[in-house]
Coordinates of C-alpha atoms and ligand atoms in Angstrom, one line a residue:
Chain Y
X1 CA 33.8 9.8 27.6
X2 CA 33.5 6.3 26.4
X3 CA 29.8 5.4 26.7
X4 CA 30.4 1.7 26.2
X5 CA 32.5 1.3 29.4
X6 CA 30.3 2.8 32.1
X7 CA 31.9 0.8 34.9
X8 CA 31.6 2.7 38.1
X9 CA 34.5 2.0 40.5
X10 CA 33.9 -0.4 43.3
X11 CA 30.7 -1.8 41.8
X12 CA 31.7 -5.3 42.9
X13 CA 33.1 -6.4 39.5
X14 CA 35.9 -8.9 40.3
X15 CA 39.5 -7.9 39.5
X16 CA 39.9 -10.6 36.8
X17 CA 36.8 -9.5 35.0
X18 CA 38.0 -5.9 35.1
X19 CA 41.3 -7.0 33.7
X20 CA 39.5 -8.7 30.7
X21 CA 37.4 -5.6 30.2
X22 CA 40.4 -3.4 30.2
X23 CA 42.1 -5.7 27.7
X24 CA 39.1 -5.5 25.4
X25 CA 39.2 -1.8 25.6
X26 CA 42.9 -1.6 24.8
X27 CA 42.5 -3.9 21.9
X28 CA 39.7 -1.8 20.5
X29 CA 41.7 1.4 20.8
X30 CA 44.7 -0.2 19.1
X31 CA 42.5 -1.4 16.2
X32 CA 41.1 2.1 15.8
X33 CA 44.6 3.6 15.8
X34 CA 45.9 1.1 13.2
X35 CA 42.8 1.8 11.0
X36 CA 43.5 5.5 11.0
X37 CA 47.1 4.9 10.1
X38 CA 46.1 2.7 7.2
X39 CA 43.8 5.3 5.8
X40 CA 46.5 8.0 6.0
X41 CA 49.0 5.7 4.2
X42 CA 46.5 5.0 1.5
X43 CA 45.7 8.7 1.0
X44 CA 49.5 9.5 0.8
X45 CA 50.0 6.7 -1.7
X46 CA 47.1 8.1 -3.9
X47 CA 48.5 11.6 -3.8
X48 CA 51.9 10.2 -4.8
X49 CA 50.4 8.4 -7.7
X50 CA 48.8 11.6 -8.9
X51 CA 52.1 13.5 -8.6
X52 CA 53.9 10.7 -10.4
X53 CA 51.4 11.0 -13.3
X54 CA 52.8 14.5 -13.7
X55 CA 49.3 16.0 -13.6
X56 CA 48.9 19.7 -14.5
X57 CA 47.6 20.8 -11.1
X58 CA 47.4 24.4 -12.1
X59 CA 45.2 23.6 -15.1
X60 CA 43.0 21.6 -12.7
X61 CA 42.7 24.5 -10.3
X62 CA 42.0 27.0 -13.1
X63 CA 39.2 24.8 -14.6
X64 CA 37.6 24.1 -11.2
X65 CA 35.2 27.1 -11.3
X66 CA 34.0 26.1 -14.7
X67 CA 33.3 22.6 -13.7
X68 CA 31.7 23.6 -10.4
X69 CA 29.2 25.7 -12.3
X70 CA 27.7 22.4 -13.4
X71 CA 26.9 21.5 -9.8
X72 CA 23.6 23.3 -10.0
X73 CA 22.4 21.0 -12.8
X74 CA 23.6 17.9 -11.2
X75 CA 21.8 18.7 -8.0
X76 CA 18.7 19.9 -9.8
X77 CA 18.4 16.7 -11.8
X78 CA 19.1 14.5 -8.8
X79 CA 16.6 16.2 -6.5
X80 CA 13.8 16.4 -9.1
X81 CA 14.4 12.8 -10.2
X82 CA 14.5 11.4 -6.7
X83 CA 11.3 13.2 -5.8
X84 CA 9.6 11.8 -8.9
X85 CA 11.1 8.4 -8.0
X86 CA 9.7 8.5 -4.4
X87 CA 6.3 9.4 -5.7
X88 CA 6.3 6.6 -8.3
X89 CA 7.7 4.1 -5.7
X90 CA 4.8 4.7 -3.3
X91 CA 2.2 4.4 -6.1
X92 CA 4.0 1.4 -7.6
X93 CA 4.3 -0.4 -4.2
X94 CA 0.6 0.2 -3.6
X95 CA -0.1 -1.2 -7.1
X96 CA 2.2 -4.3 -6.5
X97 CA 0.3 -5.0 -3.3
X98 CA -3.1 -4.2 -4.7
X99 CA -5.8 -6.8 -5.2
X100 CA -7.1 -4.9 -8.2
X101 CA -5.8 -6.8 -11.3
X102 CA -5.5 -3.8 -13.5
X103 CA -3.6 -1.7 -11.0
X104 CA -1.4 -4.6 -10.0
X105 CA -0.5 -5.7 -13.6
X106 CA 0.4 -2.1 -14.6
X107 CA 2.7 -1.8 -11.5
X108 CA 4.3 -5.2 -12.1
X109 CA 4.9 -4.5 -15.7
X110 CA 6.4 -1.1 -14.9
X111 CA 8.9 -2.7 -12.5
X112 CA 9.7 -5.6 -14.8
X113 CA 10.2 -3.5 -17.9
X114 CA 12.3 -0.7 -16.3
X115 CA 14.5 -3.1 -14.3
X116 CA 14.9 -5.3 -17.4
X117 CA 16.4 -2.5 -19.6
X118 CA 19.6 -0.5 -19.4
X119 CA 19.2 3.0 -18.0
X120 CA 21.3 4.3 -21.0
X121 CA 18.7 3.0 -23.4
X122 CA 15.9 4.5 -21.3
X123 CA 17.6 7.9 -21.4
X124 CA 17.7 7.8 -25.2
X125 CA 14.1 6.6 -25.3
X126 CA 12.9 9.7 -23.5
X127 CA 15.1 12.0 -25.5
X128 CA 15.3 10.6 -29.0
X129 CA 12.6 8.0 -29.5
X130 CA 9.7 9.9 -27.9
X131 CA 9.5 12.5 -30.6
X132 CA 9.1 9.7 -33.1
X133 CA 6.2 8.3 -31.1
X134 CA 4.7 11.8 -31.2
X135 CA 5.1 11.9 -35.0
X136 CA 3.4 8.5 -35.3
X137 CA 0.5 9.8 -33.2
X138 CA 0.2 12.9 -35.4
X139 CA -0.3 10.5 -38.3
X140 CA -3.4 9.2 -36.4
X141 CA -4.8 12.7 -36.2
X142 CA -3.4 14.0 -32.9
X143 CA -2.1 17.3 -34.4
X144 CA 0.4 19.2 -32.4
X145 CA 1.3 16.3 -30.2
X146 CA 4.8 15.9 -31.6
X147 CA 6.0 19.2 -30.0
X148 CA 4.6 17.9 -26.7
X149 CA 6.5 14.7 -27.1
X150 CA 9.8 16.4 -27.9
X151 CA 11.4 17.0 -24.5
X152 CA 14.1 19.4 -23.5
X153 CA 17.2 17.5 -22.5
X154 CA 16.8 18.4 -18.8
X155 CA 13.2 17.2 -18.7
X156 CA 14.1 14.0 -20.5
X157 CA 16.9 13.3 -18.1
X158 CA 14.8 13.9 -15.0
X159 CA 12.0 11.7 -16.3
X160 CA 14.4 8.9 -17.3
X161 CA 16.2 8.9 -14.0
X162 CA 13.0 9.3 -11.9
X163 CA 11.1 6.6 -13.7
X164 CA 14.0 4.2 -13.6
X165 CA 14.8 4.7 -9.9
X166 CA 11.1 4.7 -9.1
X167 CA 10.9 1.1 -10.4
X168 CA 13.8 0.0 -8.2
X169 CA 12.4 1.9 -5.2
X170 CA 9.0 0.4 -5.8
X171 CA 10.4 -2.9 -4.6
X172 CA 12.1 -1.2 -1.7
X173 CA 8.8 0.4 -0.6
X174 CA 6.9 -2.8 -1.1
X175 CA 9.4 -4.8 1.0
X176 CA 9.2 -2.1 3.7
X177 CA 5.4 -2.3 3.8
X178 CA 5.5 -6.1 3.8
X179 CA 8.0 -6.1 6.7
X180 CA 5.4 -4.7 9.1
X181 CA 3.8 -7.4 11.3
X182 CA 0.4 -8.4 10.0
X183 CA -0.8 -8.0 13.6
X184 CA -0.7 -4.3 13.1
X185 CA -3.1 -4.5 10.2
X186 CA -5.4 -6.8 12.2
X187 CA -5.4 -4.4 15.2
X188 CA -6.2 -1.5 12.9
X189 CA -9.0 -3.5 11.2
X190 CA -10.4 -4.6 14.5
X191 CA -10.8 -0.9 15.4
X192 CA -12.9 -0.5 12.3
X193 CA -10.3 1.4 10.2
X194 CA -10.6 1.3 6.4
X195 CA -7.8 0.0 4.2
X196 CA -6.5 3.5 3.4
X197 CA -6.7 4.7 7.0
X198 CA -4.7 1.6 8.0
X199 CA -2.1 2.3 5.4
X200 CA -1.8 6.0 6.2
X201 CA -2.0 5.9 10.0
X202 CA -0.5 2.5 10.9
X203 CA 1.5 0.8 8.2
X204 CA 3.2 3.6 6.3
X205 CA 4.7 5.5 9.3
X206 CA 6.3 2.2 10.5
X207 CA 7.4 1.2 7.0
X208 CA 9.1 4.6 6.5
X209 CA 11.7 3.7 9.2
X210 CA 12.6 0.6 7.2
X211 CA 12.6 2.4 3.9
X212 CA 14.6 5.5 4.6
X213 CA 18.1 3.9 4.7
X214 CA 17.9 2.1 1.4
X215 CA 16.3 5.2 -0.2
X216 CA 19.1 7.4 0.9
X217 CA 21.4 4.9 -0.7
X218 CA 19.5 5.2 -3.9
X219 CA 19.8 8.9 -3.7
X220 CA 23.6 8.7 -3.5
X221 CA 23.6 6.4 -6.5
X222 CA 21.3 8.8 -8.3
X223 CA 23.9 11.7 -7.9
X224 CA 26.4 9.6 -9.9
X225 CA 23.9 8.4 -12.5
X226 CA 22.8 12.0 -13.1
X227 CA 26.0 12.2 -15.2
X228 CA 24.0 10.3 -17.9
X229 CA 22.2 13.5 -18.8
X230 CA 25.5 14.8 -20.1
X231 CA 24.8 12.5 -23.1
X232 CA 22.1 14.9 -24.1
X233 CA 24.3 17.9 -23.7
X234 CA 23.1 19.2 -20.3
X235 CA 26.0 21.3 -18.9
X236 CA 26.3 19.4 -15.6
X237 CA 29.5 18.4 -13.8
X238 CA 30.7 15.5 -15.9
X239 CA 29.7 17.2 -19.2
X240 CA 31.8 20.2 -18.4
X241 CA 34.8 18.1 -17.3
X242 CA 34.7 16.0 -20.4
X243 CA 34.3 19.0 -22.7
X244 CA 37.2 20.8 -21.2
X245 CA 39.4 17.7 -21.1
X246 CA 38.9 17.1 -24.8
X247 CA 39.4 20.8 -25.7
X248 CA 42.8 21.0 -24.0
X249 CA 43.9 17.3 -24.4
X250 CA 44.0 17.0 -20.7
X251 CA 41.2 14.5 -20.1
X252 CA 43.0 12.8 -17.3
X253 CA 43.2 16.0 -15.2
X254 CA 39.5 16.8 -15.8
X255 CA 38.2 13.3 -15.2
X256 CA 40.2 13.0 -12.0
X257 CA 38.9 16.4 -10.9
X258 CA 35.2 15.6 -11.6
X259 CA 35.6 12.1 -10.0
X260 CA 36.9 13.8 -6.8
X261 CA 34.0 16.2 -6.8
X262 CA 31.5 13.3 -7.0
X263 CA 33.4 11.4 -4.4
X264 CA 33.3 14.4 -2.0
X265 CA 29.6 14.8 -2.6
X266 CA 28.9 11.2 -1.8
X267 CA 31.0 11.3 1.3
X268 CA 29.0 14.3 2.5
X269 CA 25.7 12.6 1.7
X270 CA 26.9 9.4 3.4
X271 CA 27.7 11.4 6.5
X272 CA 24.2 12.8 6.6
X273 CA 22.8 9.4 5.9
X274 CA 24.6 8.0 8.9
X275 CA 23.4 10.9 11.1
X276 CA 19.8 10.2 9.9
X277 CA 20.2 6.5 10.7
X278 CA 21.6 6.9 14.2
X279 CA 18.8 9.4 14.8
X280 CA 16.2 6.9 13.7
X281 CA 17.9 4.1 15.6
X282 CA 17.6 6.2 18.8
X283 CA 13.8 6.4 18.1
X284 CA 13.8 2.7 17.5
X285 CA 15.2 1.9 20.9
X286 CA 12.5 3.9 22.6
X287 CA 10.0 2.1 20.4
X288 CA 11.0 -1.5 20.6
Chain S
X1 CA -33.9 -1.6 28.4
X2 CA -35.9 -3.0 25.4
X3 CA -35.1 -6.3 23.7
X4 CA -33.1 -7.2 26.8
X5 CA -33.3 -10.8 25.9
X6 CA -32.0 -10.5 22.3
X7 CA -28.5 -11.8 22.2
X8 CA -25.5 -9.4 21.8
X9 CA -23.7 -12.0 19.6
X10 CA -25.4 -14.7 17.6
X11 CA -23.5 -17.0 15.4
X12 CA -25.4 -19.6 13.4
X13 CA -23.9 -22.6 11.6
X14 CA -20.5 -21.1 11.0
X15 CA -18.1 -23.1 8.8
X16 CA -14.5 -22.1 8.1
X17 CA -12.6 -24.0 5.4
X18 CA -9.0 -22.9 4.7
X19 CA -7.3 -23.7 1.4
X20 CA -6.7 -27.3 0.7
X21 CA -9.9 -28.2 2.4
X22 CA -8.7 -27.6 5.9
X23 CA -12.1 -27.7 7.7
X24 CA -11.4 -25.7 10.9
X25 CA -15.0 -24.8 12.0
X26 CA -17.7 -27.3 11.4
X27 CA -21.0 -25.6 11.8
X28 CA -20.6 -23.7 15.1
X29 CA -23.5 -22.0 16.9
X30 CA -23.0 -19.5 19.7
X31 CA -25.3 -17.1 21.4
X32 CA -24.0 -14.6 24.0
X33 CA -26.5 -12.5 26.0
X34 CA -26.0 -8.9 26.9
X35 CA -23.6 -8.7 29.9
X36 CA -22.7 -12.3 29.7
X37 CA -19.1 -13.5 30.1
X38 CA -18.3 -16.7 28.2
X39 CA -15.0 -18.5 28.3
X40 CA -14.0 -20.7 25.4
X41 CA -11.5 -23.5 26.2
X42 CA -10.0 -26.2 24.0
X43 CA -6.8 -27.7 22.8
X44 CA -4.4 -25.8 20.6
X45 CA -5.5 -25.9 17.0
X46 CA -9.1 -26.7 17.8
X47 CA -10.3 -23.5 16.1
X48 CA -10.9 -21.1 19.0
X49 CA -9.0 -18.1 17.4
X50 CA -10.6 -18.7 14.1
X51 CA -14.1 -18.6 15.6
X52 CA -13.3 -15.4 17.5
X53 CA -11.9 -13.8 14.3
X54 CA -15.0 -14.8 12.4
X55 CA -17.1 -12.6 14.8
X56 CA -15.4 -9.4 13.6
X57 CA -14.6 -10.7 10.1
X58 CA -10.8 -10.6 10.5
X59 CA -11.5 -14.1 9.1
X60 CA -14.2 -14.4 6.5
X61 CA -16.5 -17.4 7.4
X62 CA -17.0 -19.8 4.6
X63 CA -20.7 -20.4 5.5
X64 CA -23.1 -19.2 8.2
X65 CA -24.4 -16.0 9.7
X66 CA -22.9 -13.6 12.2
X67 CA -25.0 -11.2 14.2
X68 CA -23.5 -8.6 16.5
X69 CA -25.7 -6.0 18.3
X70 CA -28.5 -6.5 15.7
X71 CA -26.2 -6.2 12.6
X72 CA -26.4 -9.4 10.6
X73 CA -23.9 -10.5 8.0
X74 CA -24.1 -13.7 5.9
X75 CA -21.1 -15.5 4.7
X76 CA -20.4 -15.1 1.0
X77 CA -22.9 -12.3 0.6
X78 CA -22.3 -10.0 -2.4
X79 CA -23.4 -6.6 -1.3
X80 CA -21.9 -3.2 -1.9
X81 CA -22.7 -2.1 1.6
X82 CA -21.2 -5.2 3.2
X83 CA -17.7 -3.7 4.0
X84 CA -19.4 -0.8 5.7
X85 CA -21.5 -3.2 7.8
X86 CA -18.4 -5.2 8.7
X87 CA -16.8 -2.0 9.9
X88 CA -20.0 -1.3 11.9
X89 CA -19.6 -4.6 13.6
X90 CA -15.9 -3.9 14.3
X91 CA -16.8 -0.5 15.8
X92 CA -19.0 -2.3 18.3
X93 CA -16.5 -5.1 18.9
X94 CA -13.3 -4.7 20.9
X95 CA -10.6 -7.3 20.3
X96 CA -7.5 -8.1 22.4
X97 CA -4.8 -10.2 20.8
X98 CA -2.3 -12.6 22.4
X99 CA 0.5 -10.4 21.0
X100 CA -1.1 -7.1 22.1
X101 CA -0.4 -5.5 18.7
X102 CA -0.1 -2.0 20.1
X103 CA 1.0 0.6 17.5
X104 CA 4.8 0.9 18.3
X105 CA 5.1 4.3 16.6
X106 CA 2.5 5.9 18.9
X107 CA 2.5 6.7 22.6
X108 CA 0.1 5.0 25.0
X109 CA -2.3 7.9 24.8
X110 CA -2.1 8.1 21.0
X111 CA -2.8 4.4 20.8
X112 CA -5.9 4.8 22.8
X113 CA -7.3 7.8 20.9
X114 CA -6.4 6.5 17.5
X115 CA -9.7 4.6 17.0
X116 CA -12.0 7.3 18.3
X117 CA -10.3 10.1 16.4
X118 CA -9.7 8.2 13.1
X119 CA -12.7 5.9 12.9
X120 CA -15.4 7.6 15.0
X121 CA -14.2 11.2 14.0
X122 CA -14.3 12.4 17.6
X123 CA -12.6 15.6 18.6
X124 CA -9.1 15.0 19.9
X125 CA -9.8 16.8 23.2
X126 CA -12.9 14.7 23.9
X127 CA -11.1 11.5 23.0
X128 CA -8.1 12.4 25.1
X129 CA -10.3 13.2 28.1
X130 CA -11.9 9.7 27.9
X131 CA -8.6 8.1 27.3
X132 CA -7.3 9.6 30.5
X133 CA -10.3 8.2 32.4
X134 CA -9.5 4.8 30.8
X135 CA -5.8 5.0 31.7
X136 CA -6.8 5.8 35.3
X137 CA -9.2 2.8 35.2
X138 CA -6.4 0.4 34.2
X139 CA -4.0 2.1 36.6
X140 CA -1.5 3.4 34.0
X141 CA -2.1 7.2 34.1
X142 CA 1.6 7.9 34.5
X143 CA 2.5 5.9 31.4
X144 CA 0.4 8.1 29.1
X145 CA 3.3 9.5 27.1
X146 CA 5.5 6.4 27.0
X147 CA 5.9 4.3 23.9
X148 CA 4.6 0.7 24.2
X149 CA 8.1 -0.8 24.1
X150 CA 8.8 0.8 27.4
X151 CA 6.0 -1.1 29.1
X152 CA 5.9 -4.6 30.5
X153 CA 3.8 -7.2 28.8
X154 CA 1.1 -6.9 31.4
X155 CA 1.0 -3.2 31.0
X156 CA 0.9 -3.4 27.2
X157 CA -2.1 -5.8 27.4
X158 CA -3.9 -3.4 29.7
X159 CA -3.3 -0.6 27.3
X160 CA -4.5 -2.8 24.5
X161 CA -7.7 -3.3 26.5
X162 CA -8.1 0.4 27.0
X163 CA -7.5 1.0 23.3
X164 CA -10.5 -1.3 22.6
X165 CA -12.6 0.2 25.3
X166 CA -12.0 3.7 23.9
X167 CA -14.4 2.8 21.0
X168 CA -17.1 2.1 23.6
X169 CA -17.7 -1.4 22.3
X170 CA -20.7 -3.5 23.0
X171 CA -18.8 -6.7 23.3
X172 CA -15.1 -7.5 24.0
X173 CA -13.3 -10.4 22.4
X174 CA -10.2 -11.8 24.1
X175 CA -7.9 -14.2 22.3
X176 CA -5.6 -15.8 24.9
X177 CA -4.8 -12.4 26.3
X178 CA -2.4 -13.8 29.0
X179 CA -0.7 -16.5 27.1
X180 CA 2.3 -14.4 26.0
X181 CA 2.8 -13.1 29.5
X182 CA 5.3 -14.0 32.2
X183 CA 3.3 -15.8 35.0
X184 CA 3.7 -12.9 37.5
X185 CA 2.1 -10.5 35.0
X186 CA -1.0 -12.6 34.3
X187 CA -2.9 -11.4 37.4
X188 CA -2.9 -7.7 36.6
X189 CA -4.5 -8.4 33.2
X190 CA -7.1 -10.9 34.5
X191 CA -8.0 -8.4 37.2
X192 CA -8.8 -5.8 34.6
X193 CA -10.9 -8.3 32.6
X194 CA -12.7 -9.3 35.8
X195 CA -13.6 -5.7 36.6
X196 CA -14.8 -5.3 33.0
X197 CA -17.1 -8.3 33.4
X198 CA -18.4 -7.0 36.8
X199 CA -19.3 -3.7 35.1
X200 CA -21.6 -5.5 32.7
X201 CA -19.5 -5.8 29.6
X202 CA -20.4 -8.7 27.2
X203 CA -17.2 -10.8 26.9
X204 CA -16.2 -13.7 24.8
X205 CA -12.8 -14.9 26.0
X206 CA -10.6 -17.7 24.7
X207 CA -8.5 -18.3 27.8
X208 CA -6.9 -21.1 29.8
X209 CA -6.6 -18.9 32.8
X210 CA -8.3 -20.9 35.5
X211 CA -9.4 -18.2 37.8
X212 CA -11.1 -16.3 35.0
X213 CA -12.8 -19.4 33.6
X214 CA -13.9 -20.8 37.0
X215 CA -14.8 -17.6 38.9
X216 CA -15.5 -14.9 36.4
X217 CA -17.1 -16.6 33.4
X218 CA -20.9 -17.2 33.5
X219 CA -20.5 -20.1 31.0
X220 CA -17.8 -22.3 29.6
X221 CA -17.7 -23.8 26.2
X222 CA -15.3 -26.5 25.2
X223 CA -14.1 -26.7 21.6
X224 CA -12.5 -29.7 19.9
X225 CA -11.8 -30.0 16.1
X226 CA -14.1 -27.2 15.2
X227 CA -17.1 -28.5 17.2
X228 CA -18.5 -27.8 20.6
X229 CA -17.9 -30.7 22.9
X230 CA -19.7 -29.5 25.9
X231 CA -21.0 -26.3 27.5
X232 CA -22.4 -25.2 30.8
X233 CA -21.7 -23.1 34.0
X234 CA -18.2 -23.4 35.3
X235 CA -19.2 -25.5 38.4
X236 CA -20.7 -28.1 36.2
X237 CA -17.8 -28.2 33.6
X238 CA -15.1 -28.3 36.3
X239 CA -16.8 -30.6 38.8
X240 CA -19.0 -32.7 36.8
X241 CA -18.2 -32.9 33.1
X242 CA -20.4 -35.1 30.9
X243 CA -18.0 -35.8 28.1
X244 CA -14.9 -37.9 28.3
X245 CA -13.1 -35.4 25.9
X246 CA -13.8 -32.6 28.4
X247 CA -12.4 -34.7 31.2
X248 CA -9.2 -35.3 29.2
X249 CA -8.8 -31.7 28.3
X250 CA -9.3 -30.5 31.9
X251 CA -6.9 -33.1 33.2
X252 CA -4.4 -31.5 30.8
X253 CA -4.8 -27.9 32.0
X254 CA -5.5 -28.4 35.7
Ligands
ADP301 N1 -4.8 -18.6 7.7 C1 -4.8 -20.0 7.8 N2 -4.6 -20.8 6.8 C2 -4.6 -22.1 6.9 N3 -4.9 -22.8 8.1 C3 -5.1 -22.0 9.2 C4 -5.1 -20.6 9.1 N4 -5.4 -20.1 10.3 C5 -5.6 -21.1 11.1 N5 -5.4 -22.3 10.4 C6 -5.6 -23.7 11.0 O1 -6.8 -23.7 11.6 C7 -6.6 -24.5 12.8 C8 -7.2 -23.8 14.0 O2 -6.5 -22.7 14.2 P1 -6.8 -21.7 15.4 O3 -8.2 -21.2 15.2 O4 -5.7 -20.7 15.5 O5 -6.8 -22.7 16.7 P2 -6.7 -22.3 18.2 O6 -6.8 -20.9 18.4 O7 -7.8 -23.1 18.9 O8 -5.3 -22.8 18.7 C9 -5.2 -24.9 12.9 O9 -5.0 -26.2 12.5 C10 -4.5 -23.9 12.0 O10 -3.4 -24.6 11.4
MG302 MG1 -5.5 -19.4 19.1

């Protein structure tokens, strides 16, 4: 079963070497056993703390369906925003690497501005400040533009998160592209490929393997940051939990409940991320 | 048939200056006839790679003229069609690198058909058929569906040669194609290069591989500090060099 000890019997490995190998194997098994025991003790301790706090578990259970109903918004916001972020990241990275001064300066300013300001401020910018910009523009004769600049909460949230994460991911994508050996570009150029053919056929497919793990990390972070749209009254997970907690003066129960829901979602996503990474690593071995 | 005497490659007065006034090529001339095989030798850092890379504009010459198969490009020209003409030169020029630079995310076959399909817009079936002929010619038919990482260095370099040949180039440039190889793998690559030369390919090779330089090349050029020191047929260069610098260099590699 253990793939890392494929010692066939009688393969000429001296007895003392085999003894050391067995010792290493025993140590490793012991470590794993102790690790599992530690985790179990930690979990029990946490449950005991929750019990000691005299939480109203029945209330938590009764409110669960109401909170879970916000899952749809949380996932919708996260998926839409990460899609937007991926698109902006690719365009942004090409801009940051571009020799065109206009394109390059726009991309660099985008990254600098967004990374240099709090996400919270950005969320309010999209939601509360944008209509005012629309109003100012109406003053310059763009009639009807204010309605266009007044965004529904959901849209504002998706734009805020997508644009913000797009800026961070721009740097991830740029680093991924730059990590590819310049020899690859030279080989493609020597065949007569254009710049865009080289990017599309040679560089990007290779960069993708480098980019996917950090991007799935960003996605996990995004799930949690999507709770910021609750500030604008979108009925997603945390909004519902906070509302119910306040109404019944049982915020502790509701916050713990919603925290556990986020945690479970992230554990699930992390599991898929690890699967994806081992899958890609397998491809890597056949490639390197 | 016609213009049989016009050179395949003609380089006139090429200079290359890198930033901080690093003068790497100092007015190099080179003419290579159709079907000729020339070997360029010289100490490390003398500018051999830079010269080779100026032929297909992987490196932009600072001054001078490059002509390949009748396409002429001047250094520093400002012409909208220039990039297109550079690509035209590249389509007619195969290049093999010291580090092979195969595409790791593609199989051997995909590597070979990439140029013909993407650049020359050939049909995939036609490109594959020709690629299979090339694989047979380099003796790696059975590796067609492997990824490059599964091949030895010698096999990878042979695939890189096939990848260049798939474009049906008029001239092949080799930049120390065997320098990164374990000694026992050098022979298989040189053998392929030798067959290529025998079949009439025009070849410009930077190499210190003695058998290739002495027995395959028609002409040897010795470079030092961005200038030609001496050139001539292999027998003369090896047995009867005129320049002291050539003698020193040969003593070093022999
Ligand atoms: N991109 C570059 N920028 C600055 N200097 C360079 C660059 N490429 C090569 N050189 C310099 O040019 C000289 C010649 O390099 P090269 O053509 O690679 O020599 P060779 O192939 O004969 O060993 C070296 O001194 C090297 O440091
Ligand atoms: Mg070199």
